[in-house]
mmCIF file of C-alpha atoms in Angstrom:
data_model
loop_
_atom_site.group_PDB
_atom_site.id
_atom_site.type_symbol
_atom_site.label_atom_id
_atom_site.label_comp_id
_atom_site.label_asym_id
_atom_site.label_seq_id
_atom_site.Cartn_x
_atom_site.Cartn_y
_atom_site.Cartn_z
ATOM 1 C CA MET A 169 -10.210 -43.289 -46.131
ATOM 2 C CA LYS A 170 -12.652 -40.406 -46.207
ATOM 3 C CA GLN A 171 -12.228 -37.257 -44.087
ATOM 4 C CA ILE A 172 -15.545 -35.880 -42.883
ATOM 5 C CA ALA A 173 -15.697 -32.371 -41.345
ATOM 6 C CA ILE A 174 -18.678 -31.262 -39.245
ATOM 7 C CA PRO A 175 -18.868 -27.774 -37.689
ATOM 8 C CA VAL A 176 -19.898 -28.313 -34.092
ATOM 9 C CA PHE A 177 -21.258 -26.404 -31.153
ATOM 10 C CA GLU A 178 -21.126 -28.592 -28.059
ATOM 11 C CA ASP A 179 -22.787 -31.833 -29.175
ATOM 12 C CA ARG A 180 -24.807 -30.410 -32.096
ATOM 13 C CA ILE A 181 -24.092 -29.314 -35.587
ATOM 14 C CA SER A 182 -23.354 -25.597 -35.600
ATOM 15 C CA ASN A 183 -26.098 -23.415 -37.062
ATOM 16 C CA ARG A 184 -23.724 -21.628 -39.507
ATOM 17 C CA LEU A 185 -20.433 -22.738 -40.887
ATOM 18 C CA ASP A 186 -19.130 -19.178 -41.141
ATOM 19 C CA CYS A 187 -19.650 -18.574 -37.408
ATOM 20 C CA CYS A 188 -18.394 -21.899 -36.021
ATOM 21 C CA GLU A 189 -15.250 -22.141 -33.892
ATOM 22 C CA ASN A 190 -14.761 -25.920 -33.948
ATOM 23 C CA LEU A 191 -14.779 -28.637 -36.543
ATOM 24 C CA LEU A 192 -15.042 -32.320 -35.827
ATOM 25 C CA LEU A 193 -12.819 -34.163 -38.273
ATOM 26 C CA VAL A 194 -13.729 -37.789 -38.596
ATOM 27 C CA SER A 195 -11.879 -40.455 -40.592
ATOM 28 C CA VAL A 196 -14.175 -43.086 -42.031
ATOM 29 C CA GLU A 197 -13.111 -46.282 -43.868
ATOM 30 C CA ALA A 198 -15.301 -49.140 -45.008
ATOM 31 C CA GLY A 199 -18.270 -47.804 -43.028
ATOM 32 C CA GLU A 200 -16.284 -47.571 -39.822
ATOM 33 C CA ILE A 201 -15.084 -44.572 -37.810
ATOM 34 C CA LYS A 202 -11.322 -44.874 -37.477
ATOM 35 C CA LYS A 203 -10.328 -41.500 -35.888
ATOM 36 C CA ARG A 204 -11.809 -38.320 -34.547
ATOM 37 C CA ASP A 205 -10.162 -34.922 -33.990
ATOM 38 C CA LYS A 206 -11.586 -31.637 -32.817
ATOM 39 C CA ILE A 207 -10.085 -28.728 -34.744
ATOM 40 C CA HIS A 208 -10.357 -25.223 -33.268
ATOM 41 C CA LEU A 209 -10.721 -22.512 -35.908
ATOM 42 C CA LEU A 210 -9.086 -19.406 -34.631
ATOM 43 C CA GLN A 211 -9.392 -17.414 -37.863
ATOM 44 C CA THR A 212 -12.219 -14.974 -38.577
ATOM 45 C CA ASP A 213 -11.021 -14.767 -42.182
ATOM 46 C CA PRO A 214 -13.156 -17.082 -44.362
ATOM 47 C CA PHE A 215 -10.227 -17.711 -46.721
ATOM 48 C CA ALA A 216 -8.103 -18.962 -43.834
ATOM 49 C CA ASN A 217 -10.864 -21.291 -42.628
ATOM 50 C CA LEU A 218 -11.315 -22.619 -46.138
ATOM 51 C CA LYS A 219 -7.563 -23.204 -46.434
ATOM 52 C CA THR A 220 -7.627 -25.059 -43.120
ATOM 53 C CA MET A 221 -10.299 -27.436 -44.390
ATOM 54 C CA ILE A 222 -8.434 -27.998 -47.676
ATOM 55 C CA ASP A 223 -5.126 -28.498 -45.868
ATOM 56 C CA LEU A 224 -6.814 -31.097 -43.516
ATOM 57 C CA GLY A 225 -7.749 -33.109 -46.553
ATOM 58 C CA VAL A 226 -11.513 -32.853 -45.990
ATOM 59 C CA ASP A 227 -13.485 -34.898 -48.548
ATOM 60 C CA VAL A 228 -17.020 -34.217 -47.228
ATOM 61 C CA LEU A 229 -18.501 -31.342 -45.183
ATOM 62 C CA ILE A 230 -21.716 -32.008 -43.375
ATOM 63 C CA CYS A 231 -23.202 -28.722 -42.128
ATOM 64 C CA ASN A 232 -26.284 -26.678 -41.465
ATOM 65 C CA GLY A 233 -26.293 -23.133 -42.777
ATOM 66 C CA ILE A 234 -23.650 -22.314 -45.362
ATOM 67 C CA THR A 235 -23.071 -19.241 -47.492
ATOM 68 C CA ASP A 236 -22.852 -19.536 -51.290
ATOM 69 C CA PHE A 237 -19.272 -18.230 -51.001
ATOM 70 C CA TYR A 238 -18.197 -21.169 -48.772
ATOM 71 C CA SER A 239 -20.206 -23.762 -50.698
ATOM 72 C CA GLN A 240 -18.849 -22.714 -54.073
ATOM 73 C CA ARG A 241 -15.206 -22.567 -52.867
ATOM 74 C CA LEU A 242 -15.430 -25.958 -51.182
ATOM 75 C CA ARG A 243 -16.886 -27.539 -54.273
ATOM 76 C CA GLU A 244 -14.192 -25.897 -56.422
ATOM 77 C CA ASN A 245 -11.689 -27.774 -54.209
ATOM 78 C CA HIS A 246 -13.514 -31.095 -54.706
ATOM 79 C CA ILE A 247 -15.095 -31.178 -51.267
ATOM 80 C CA GLU A 248 -18.612 -32.608 -51.233
ATOM 81 C CA VAL A 249 -20.939 -30.300 -49.327
ATOM 82 C CA ILE A 250 -24.026 -31.744 -47.549
ATOM 83 C CA PRO A 251 -25.896 -28.652 -46.321
ATOM 84 C CA TRP A 252 -28.939 -27.973 -44.162
ATOM 85 C CA ILE A 253 -28.364 -30.836 -41.746
ATOM 86 C CA SER A 254 -29.112 -30.174 -38.104
ATOM 87 C CA GLY A 255 -29.191 -32.199 -34.933
ATOM 88 C CA GLU A 256 -26.846 -34.075 -32.638
ATOM 89 C CA VAL A 257 -23.481 -34.813 -34.187
ATOM 90 C CA GLU A 258 -23.419 -38.467 -33.215
ATOM 91 C CA GLN A 259 -26.835 -39.194 -34.756
ATOM 92 C CA VAL A 260 -25.972 -37.381 -37.938
ATOM 93 C CA LEU A 261 -22.601 -39.093 -38.210
ATOM 94 C CA ALA A 262 -24.162 -42.532 -37.653
ATOM 95 C CA LEU A 263 -26.696 -41.829 -40.429
ATOM 96 C CA TYR A 264 -23.879 -40.722 -42.787
ATOM 97 C CA VAL A 265 -21.787 -43.867 -42.072
ATOM 98 C CA GLU A 266 -24.889 -46.002 -42.692
ATOM 99 C CA LYS A 267 -25.562 -44.062 -45.932
ATOM 100 C CA LYS A 268 -28.951 -42.991 -44.639
ATOM 101 C CA LEU A 269 -28.363 -39.270 -44.309
ATOM 102 C CA LEU A 270 -30.850 -37.218 -46.345
ATOM 103 C CA THR A 271 -30.543 -33.500 -47.076
ATOM 104 C CA ARG A 272 -33.618 -31.341 -46.744
ATOM 105 C CA ARG A 273 -33.373 -30.672 -50.439
ATOM 106 C CA LYS A 274 -33.897 -34.373 -51.171
ATOM 107 C CA ILE A 275 -36.726 -34.661 -48.648
ATOM 108 C CA ASN A 276 -38.457 -31.567 -50.102
ATOM 109 C CA HIS A 277 -38.283 -33.066 -53.582
ATOM 110 C CA GLY A 278 -39.761 -36.360 -52.362
ATOM 111 C CA LYS A 279 -36.641 -38.385 -53.142
ATOM 112 C CA THR A 280 -35.082 -40.922 -50.825
#
C-alpha cells in the first residue's frame, strides 16, 4: 500500500509546502483509494514537518511549490516528490491513481 501526501488548502493543492497547515494522507492499493486522513501540521519548524511526513510513512508527495531544502530531504528519506502540481485535490488524486498525472517539467520537455 502506498501512502500519498498532498498539502491542501480547502479543496485545492496548497501553493507552497513550507506554508501549508494541512496534509491529506491517502492510502492507495492496486489503483484504489483505501483510506484518507487529514493531518494538521502545527509546527513551523521545517525539520518537525519533515519528521511528521517520514513518521507517517509517506511514499509519495504531490505538491505545488517546494523549496530545494524540503525536496532534497524528502528524497534522502526515499519519498518520491512530484512537484509543481496545482488544482483541485480530487482531480489530481484521480489522475495520480490512473497513472496520468504529468509534472510541468515533463510537459515542458514534450514528454508524456
